[in-house]
Amino acid sequence: MQQNYDRPRQRMVQEQLINRGITSPRVIAAMSRVHRHHFAGDAFLTHAYKDKSLPIGEGQTISQPYIVAKMTELLDLKGHEKVLEIGTGCGYQTAVLSLLCKRVYSIERIESLHSLARKNLRKGRHSNVMLKCGDGLQGWEEYAAFDAIIVTAGGFASDVWLEQLADNGFLLLPEGEGKSHRLVRRQKQASKVVEEYFDDCTFVPLLSGVTG
Ligand code: SAH
């Protein structure tokens, strides 16, 4: 019999998101709708709504629900935006974003995860998503400028990202060396870039090149 995950998901939203300060009704609704257990591998089904990151293969992880919600909230999406995501992974964050903006363009450097995300997102009928297997450090020139850019691997920003960001758009990434990162949000304004820092966190590394 197929297990129903509605209750664990609602509990996750209340305890891990609302109780910890996520307030955007749109983000809360999106996190309530996306079936995280469809993105977690079968071995981790029962962990899908726990307060932790989950392995997705190839040594990579989906972030814990709070971090996914927090990063999404910081983008302040209204619905009309083109969003570039670097690090598709299994496609969970992509799915959440797809409910909140016009179109998501997402790049993954590991071929097998790129294919996994495609399968997961098709199953969830997230049709406003374009995926590419490539090196996200190059951005996605063809579809620039983006209204927001979100990076879901930890490291330092590529200069290309600010170039491919629209005026007043946000670039959000976990910045720092090794395993010690901090969420930084940069807003590109006419003659300057405004920078704000948020939560400490740990992400898998941002790496260059493409791999099978
Ligand atoms: N948002 C993802 C999290 C995946 S973990 C999810 O919800 O599942 C971060 C991902 O970034 C990994 O899959 C990793 O392979 C990818 N990554 C790291 N450096 C990259 C780069 N330069 N370009 C594209 N993807 C990259």
mmCIF file of C-alpha atoms and ligand atoms in Angstrom:
data_model
loop_
_atom_site.group_PDB
_atom_site.id
_atom_site.type_symbol
_atom_site.label_atom_id
_atom_site.label_comp_id
_atom_site.label_asym_id
_atom_site.label_seq_id
_atom_site.Cartn_x
_atom_site.Cartn_y
_atom_site.Cartn_z
ATOM 1 C CA MET A 1 0.000 0.000 0.000
ATOM 2 C CA GLN A 2 1.257 3.454 -0.844
ATOM 3 C CA GLN A 3 2.100 5.494 2.217
ATOM 4 C CA ASN A 4 0.428 8.882 2.557
ATOM 5 C CA TYR A 5 2.953 11.608 3.397
ATOM 6 C CA ASP A 6 0.516 14.547 3.756
ATOM 7 C CA ARG A 7 0.705 14.620 7.537
ATOM 8 C CA PRO A 8 4.494 14.407 7.834
ATOM 9 C CA ARG A 9 4.705 17.171 5.213
ATOM 10 C CA GLN A 10 2.275 19.453 7.078
ATOM 11 C CA ARG A 11 4.159 18.807 10.305
ATOM 12 C CA MET A 12 7.448 19.671 8.578
ATOM 13 C CA VAL A 13 5.943 22.960 7.342
ATOM 14 C CA GLN A 14 4.664 23.903 10.793
ATOM 15 C CA GLU A 15 7.580 22.774 12.952
ATOM 16 C CA GLN A 16 10.584 23.361 10.714
ATOM 17 C CA LEU A 17 9.443 26.354 8.683
ATOM 18 C CA ILE A 18 6.734 28.422 10.385
ATOM 19 C CA ASN A 19 8.021 27.885 13.926
ATOM 20 C CA ARG A 20 11.502 28.947 12.786
ATOM 21 C CA GLY A 21 10.451 32.164 11.140
ATOM 22 C CA ILE A 22 9.505 31.444 7.520
ATOM 23 C CA THR A 23 6.594 33.838 6.960
ATOM 24 C CA SER A 24 5.959 34.123 3.203
ATOM 25 C CA PRO A 25 2.532 32.569 2.505
ATOM 26 C CA ARG A 26 3.607 31.784 -1.086
ATOM 27 C CA VAL A 27 6.726 29.928 0.054
ATOM 28 C CA ILE A 28 4.776 28.063 2.747
ATOM 29 C CA ALA A 29 2.159 27.041 0.160
ATOM 30 C CA ALA A 30 4.829 25.824 -2.293
ATOM 31 C CA MET A 31 6.668 23.832 0.401
ATOM 32 C CA SER A 32 3.300 22.293 1.382
ATOM 33 C CA ARG A 33 2.589 21.258 -2.187
ATOM 34 C CA VAL A 34 5.852 19.718 -3.400
ATOM 35 C CA HIS A 35 6.178 16.041 -2.519
ATOM 36 C CA ARG A 36 9.696 15.868 -1.101
ATOM 37 C CA HIS A 37 9.411 12.088 -0.784
ATOM 38 C CA HIS A 38 9.269 11.823 -4.594
ATOM 39 C CA PHE A 39 12.710 13.391 -4.742
ATOM 40 C CA ALA A 40 14.335 11.405 -1.923
ATOM 41 C CA GLY A 41 15.649 8.006 -3.043
ATOM 42 C CA ASP A 42 13.597 4.952 -1.986
ATOM 43 C CA ALA A 43 16.048 4.148 0.809
ATOM 44 C CA PHE A 44 15.340 7.553 2.372
ATOM 45 C CA LEU A 45 11.568 7.753 1.955
ATOM 46 C CA THR A 46 10.892 7.685 5.664
ATOM 47 C CA HIS A 47 13.425 10.510 6.190
ATOM 48 C CA ALA A 48 11.970 12.767 3.510
ATOM 49 C CA TYR A 49 10.276 15.217 5.916
ATOM 50 C CA LYS A 50 12.891 15.190 8.664
ATOM 51 C CA ASP A 51 14.920 18.201 9.639
ATOM 52 C CA LYS A 52 17.989 17.182 7.682
ATOM 53 C CA SER A 53 19.686 17.091 4.326
ATOM 54 C CA LEU A 54 19.307 13.885 2.295
ATOM 55 C CA PRO A 55 21.724 12.027 0.035
ATOM 56 C CA ILE A 56 20.727 12.007 -3.645
ATOM 57 C CA GLY A 57 23.658 9.994 -5.066
ATOM 58 C CA GLU A 58 27.094 10.981 -6.422
ATOM 59 C CA GLY A 59 28.000 12.310 -2.965
ATOM 60 C CA GLN A 60 25.469 15.174 -3.305
ATOM 61 C CA THR A 61 22.559 16.178 -1.052
ATOM 62 C CA ILE A 62 19.222 18.022 -1.014
ATOM 63 C CA SER A 63 19.346 20.706 1.676
ATOM 64 C CA GLN A 64 17.172 20.429 4.776
ATOM 65 C CA PRO A 65 13.654 21.830 4.225
ATOM 66 C CA TYR A 66 14.330 24.980 6.303
ATOM 67 C CA ILE A 67 17.271 26.026 4.100
ATOM 68 C CA VAL A 68 15.289 25.374 0.894
ATOM 69 C CA ALA A 69 12.438 27.522 2.251
ATOM 70 C CA LYS A 70 14.753 30.246 3.565
ATOM 71 C CA MET A 71 16.630 30.563 0.266
ATOM 72 C CA THR A 72 13.360 30.619 -1.659
ATOM 73 C CA GLU A 73 11.940 33.295 0.660
ATOM 74 C CA LEU A 74 15.044 35.464 0.214
ATOM 75 C CA LEU A 75 14.418 35.592 -3.558
ATOM 76 C CA ASP A 76 11.075 37.327 -2.880
ATOM 77 C CA LEU A 77 9.491 35.930 -6.060
ATOM 78 C CA LYS A 78 6.188 37.448 -7.222
ATOM 79 C CA GLY A 79 5.410 35.093 -10.126
ATOM 80 C CA HIS A 80 6.651 36.877 -13.256
ATOM 81 C CA GLU A 81 10.373 36.099 -12.900
ATOM 82 C CA LYS A 82 12.925 34.119 -14.886
ATOM 83 C CA VAL A 83 15.097 32.354 -12.332
ATOM 84 C CA LEU A 84 18.472 30.700 -12.917
ATOM 85 C CA GLU A 85 19.396 27.886 -10.521
ATOM 86 C CA ILE A 86 22.954 26.541 -10.322
ATOM 87 C CA GLY A 87 22.992 22.943 -8.980
ATOM 88 C CA THR A 88 19.782 21.136 -9.967
ATOM 89 C CA GLY A 89 20.646 18.021 -7.944
ATOM 90 C CA CYS A 90 17.489 15.887 -7.759
ATOM 91 C CA GLY A 91 15.284 18.855 -8.708
ATOM 92 C CA TYR A 92 13.556 19.452 -5.365
ATOM 93 C CA GLN A 93 14.503 23.128 -5.016
ATOM 94 C CA THR A 94 13.730 23.536 -8.735
ATOM 95 C CA ALA A 95 10.215 22.177 -8.146
ATOM 96 C CA VAL A 96 9.586 24.629 -5.294
ATOM 97 C CA LEU A 97 10.838 27.557 -7.410
ATOM 98 C CA SER A 98 8.733 26.490 -10.394
ATOM 99 C CA LEU A 99 5.547 27.104 -8.392
ATOM 100 C CA LEU A 100 6.628 30.649 -7.577
ATOM 101 C CA CYS A 101 7.986 32.175 -10.785
ATOM 102 C CA LYS A 102 7.392 32.168 -14.526
ATOM 103 C CA ARG A 103 10.242 29.890 -15.575
ATOM 104 C CA VAL A 104 13.211 28.177 -13.935
ATOM 105 C CA TYR A 105 16.441 27.538 -15.852
ATOM 106 C CA SER A 106 18.520 25.039 -13.913
ATOM 107 C CA ILE A 107 22.048 23.750 -14.564
ATOM 108 C CA GLU A 108 23.631 20.596 -13.101
ATOM 109 C CA ARG A 109 27.233 19.458 -13.755
ATOM 110 C CA ILE A 110 26.680 15.719 -13.019
ATOM 111 C CA GLU A 111 24.942 13.973 -15.909
ATOM 112 C CA SER A 112 23.209 11.270 -13.815
ATOM 113 C CA LEU A 113 21.671 13.873 -11.464
ATOM 114 C CA HIS A 114 20.593 16.019 -14.403
ATOM 115 C CA SER A 115 18.697 12.942 -15.756
ATOM 116 C CA LEU A 116 17.259 12.128 -12.321
ATOM 117 C CA ALA A 117 15.954 15.701 -11.956
ATOM 118 C CA ARG A 118 14.383 15.539 -15.408
ATOM 119 C CA LYS A 119 12.533 12.367 -14.428
ATOM 120 C CA ASN A 120 11.427 13.747 -11.037
ATOM 121 C CA LEU A 121 10.217 17.061 -12.460
ATOM 122 C CA ARG A 122 8.278 15.375 -15.265
ATOM 123 C CA LYS A 123 6.570 13.134 -12.755
ATOM 124 C CA GLY A 124 5.543 16.188 -10.718
ATOM 125 C CA ARG A 125 4.407 17.992 -13.931
ATOM 126 C CA HIS A 126 6.663 20.973 -13.410
ATOM 127 C CA SER A 127 6.517 22.092 -17.024
ATOM 128 C CA ASN A 128 7.913 25.636 -16.689
ATOM 129 C CA VAL A 129 11.437 24.321 -16.085
ATOM 130 C CA MET A 130 14.379 24.127 -18.491
ATOM 131 C CA LEU A 131 17.271 21.883 -17.513
ATOM 132 C CA LYS A 132 20.803 21.742 -18.813
ATOM 133 C CA CYS A 133 23.783 19.551 -18.040
ATOM 134 C CA GLY A 134 26.700 21.980 -17.909
ATOM 135 C CA ASP A 135 29.009 24.072 -15.793
ATOM 136 C CA GLY A 136 26.903 26.603 -13.922
ATOM 137 C CA LEU A 137 29.947 28.811 -13.349
ATOM 138 C CA GLN A 138 29.383 29.932 -16.967
ATOM 139 C CA GLY A 139 25.748 30.870 -16.297
ATOM 140 C CA TRP A 140 23.262 30.484 -19.159
ATOM 141 C CA GLU A 141 23.951 33.360 -21.522
ATOM 142 C CA GLU A 142 21.284 32.396 -24.037
ATOM 143 C CA TYR A 143 18.436 33.147 -21.610
ATOM 144 C CA ALA A 144 19.982 36.055 -19.666
ATOM 145 C CA ALA A 145 19.095 38.438 -18.101
ATOM 146 C CA PHE A 146 17.622 36.564 -15.106
ATOM 147 C CA ASP A 147 15.470 38.238 -12.468
ATOM 148 C CA ALA A 148 17.043 36.034 -9.788
ATOM 149 C CA ILE A 149 19.965 33.604 -9.566
ATOM 150 C CA ILE A 150 20.126 30.974 -6.816
ATOM 151 C CA VAL A 151 23.193 28.796 -6.246
ATOM 152 C CA THR A 152 22.697 25.570 -4.272
ATOM 153 C CA ALA A 153 26.364 24.555 -3.931
ATOM 154 C CA GLY A 154 28.840 26.305 -1.646
ATOM 155 C CA GLY A 155 31.813 28.408 -2.787
ATOM 156 C CA PHE A 156 32.467 31.779 -4.344
ATOM 157 C CA ALA A 157 30.447 33.662 -6.945
ATOM 158 C CA SER A 158 31.380 33.603 -10.604
ATOM 159 C CA ASP A 159 31.581 37.144 -12.095
ATOM 160 C CA VAL A 160 29.366 35.934 -14.916
ATOM 161 C CA TRP A 161 26.373 35.640 -12.589
ATOM 162 C CA LEU A 162 26.161 39.361 -11.809
ATOM 163 C CA GLU A 163 26.585 40.071 -15.517
ATOM 164 C CA GLN A 164 23.624 37.777 -16.322
ATOM 165 C CA LEU A 165 21.422 39.266 -13.586
ATOM 166 C CA ALA A 166 18.744 41.842 -14.448
ATOM 167 C CA ASP A 167 18.731 45.227 -12.699
ATOM 168 C CA ASN A 168 17.256 44.934 -9.186
ATOM 169 C CA GLY A 169 17.592 41.136 -9.362
ATOM 170 C CA PHE A 170 18.946 39.055 -6.480
ATOM 171 C CA LEU A 171 21.940 36.708 -6.603
ATOM 172 C CA LEU A 172 21.784 34.314 -3.650
ATOM 173 C CA LEU A 173 24.491 31.827 -2.713
ATOM 174 C CA PRO A 174 26.091 29.967 0.183
ATOM 175 C CA GLU A 175 29.477 31.667 0.217
ATOM 176 C CA GLY A 176 32.695 30.523 1.848
ATOM 177 C CA GLU A 177 35.595 28.058 1.904
ATOM 178 C CA GLY A 178 35.350 24.311 2.515
ATOM 179 C CA LYS A 179 32.261 23.352 4.508
ATOM 180 C CA SER A 180 31.684 26.688 6.168
ATOM 181 C CA HIS A 181 29.236 28.823 4.238
ATOM 182 C CA ARG A 182 26.993 31.778 4.849
ATOM 183 C CA LEU A 183 23.997 32.789 2.761
ATOM 184 C CA VAL A 184 24.726 36.026 0.964
ATOM 185 C CA ARG A 185 22.239 37.959 -1.137
ATOM 186 C CA ARG A 186 23.475 40.570 -3.602
ATOM 187 C CA GLN A 187 21.118 42.929 -5.355
ATOM 188 C CA LYS A 188 22.279 44.512 -8.571
ATOM 189 C CA GLN A 189 21.277 48.156 -8.624
ATOM 190 C CA ALA A 190 22.048 50.769 -11.296
ATOM 191 C CA SER A 191 25.486 51.823 -10.078
ATOM 192 C CA LYS A 192 26.169 49.485 -7.158
ATOM 193 C CA VAL A 193 25.651 46.047 -5.645
ATOM 194 C CA VAL A 194 23.941 45.844 -2.244
ATOM 195 C CA GLU A 195 25.021 42.899 -0.101
ATOM 196 C CA GLU A 196 23.263 41.244 2.876
ATOM 197 C CA TYR A 197 24.288 38.216 4.944
ATOM 198 C CA PHE A 198 21.958 35.606 6.488
ATOM 199 C CA ASP A 199 22.204 32.079 7.966
ATOM 200 C CA ASP A 200 25.384 30.022 8.410
ATOM 201 C CA CYS A 201 25.064 26.730 6.565
ATOM 202 C CA THR A 202 26.980 23.846 4.989
ATOM 203 C CA PHE A 203 26.627 22.899 1.333
ATOM 204 C CA VAL A 204 28.305 20.452 -1.023
ATOM 205 C CA PRO A 205 31.020 22.257 -3.011
ATOM 206 C CA LEU A 206 30.578 24.317 -6.127
ATOM 207 C CA LEU A 207 32.936 22.705 -8.672
ATOM 208 C CA SER A 208 33.892 23.519 -12.235
ATOM 209 C CA GLY A 209 33.439 21.341 -15.332
ATOM 210 C CA VAL A 210 30.968 18.609 -16.215
ATOM 211 C CA THR A 211 31.123 14.940 -15.250
ATOM 212 C CA GLY A 212 29.270 11.696 -16.059
HETATM 213 N N1 SAH B 1 19.049 22.118 -5.244
HETATM 214 C C1 SAH B 1 19.468 20.733 -5.182
HETATM 215 C C2 SAH B 1 20.659 20.590 -4.276
HETATM 216 C C3 SAH B 1 21.701 19.800 -4.940
HETATM 217 S S1 SAH B 1 23.276 19.789 -4.154
HETATM 218 C C4 SAH B 1 18.296 19.816 -4.789
HETATM 219 O O1 SAH B 1 17.234 20.312 -4.410
HETATM 220 O O2 SAH B 1 18.449 18.592 -4.893
HETATM 221 C C5 SAH B 1 24.173 20.885 -5.194
HETATM 222 C C6 SAH B 1 24.327 20.456 -6.622
HETATM 223 O O3 SAH B 1 25.163 21.411 -7.258
HETATM 224 C C7 SAH B 1 25.023 19.094 -6.811
HETATM 225 O O4 SAH B 1 24.177 18.249 -7.521
HETATM 226 C C8 SAH B 1 26.284 19.443 -7.603
HETATM 227 O O5 SAH B 1 26.645 18.463 -8.543
HETATM 228 C C9 SAH B 1 25.887 20.739 -8.271
HETATM 229 N N2 SAH B 1 26.992 21.601 -8.709
HETATM 230 C C10 SAH B 1 28.147 21.893 -8.072
HETATM 231 N N3 SAH B 1 28.897 22.734 -8.817
HETATM 232 C C11 SAH B 1 28.182 22.979 -9.957
HETATM 233 C C12 SAH B 1 28.416 23.761 -11.128
HETATM 234 N N4 SAH B 1 29.543 24.464 -11.317
HETATM 235 N N5 SAH B 1 27.466 23.782 -12.081
HETATM 236 C C13 SAH B 1 26.311 23.070 -11.958
HETATM 237 N N6 SAH B 1 26.046 22.300 -10.887
HETATM 238 C C14 SAH B 1 26.957 22.261 -9.888
#
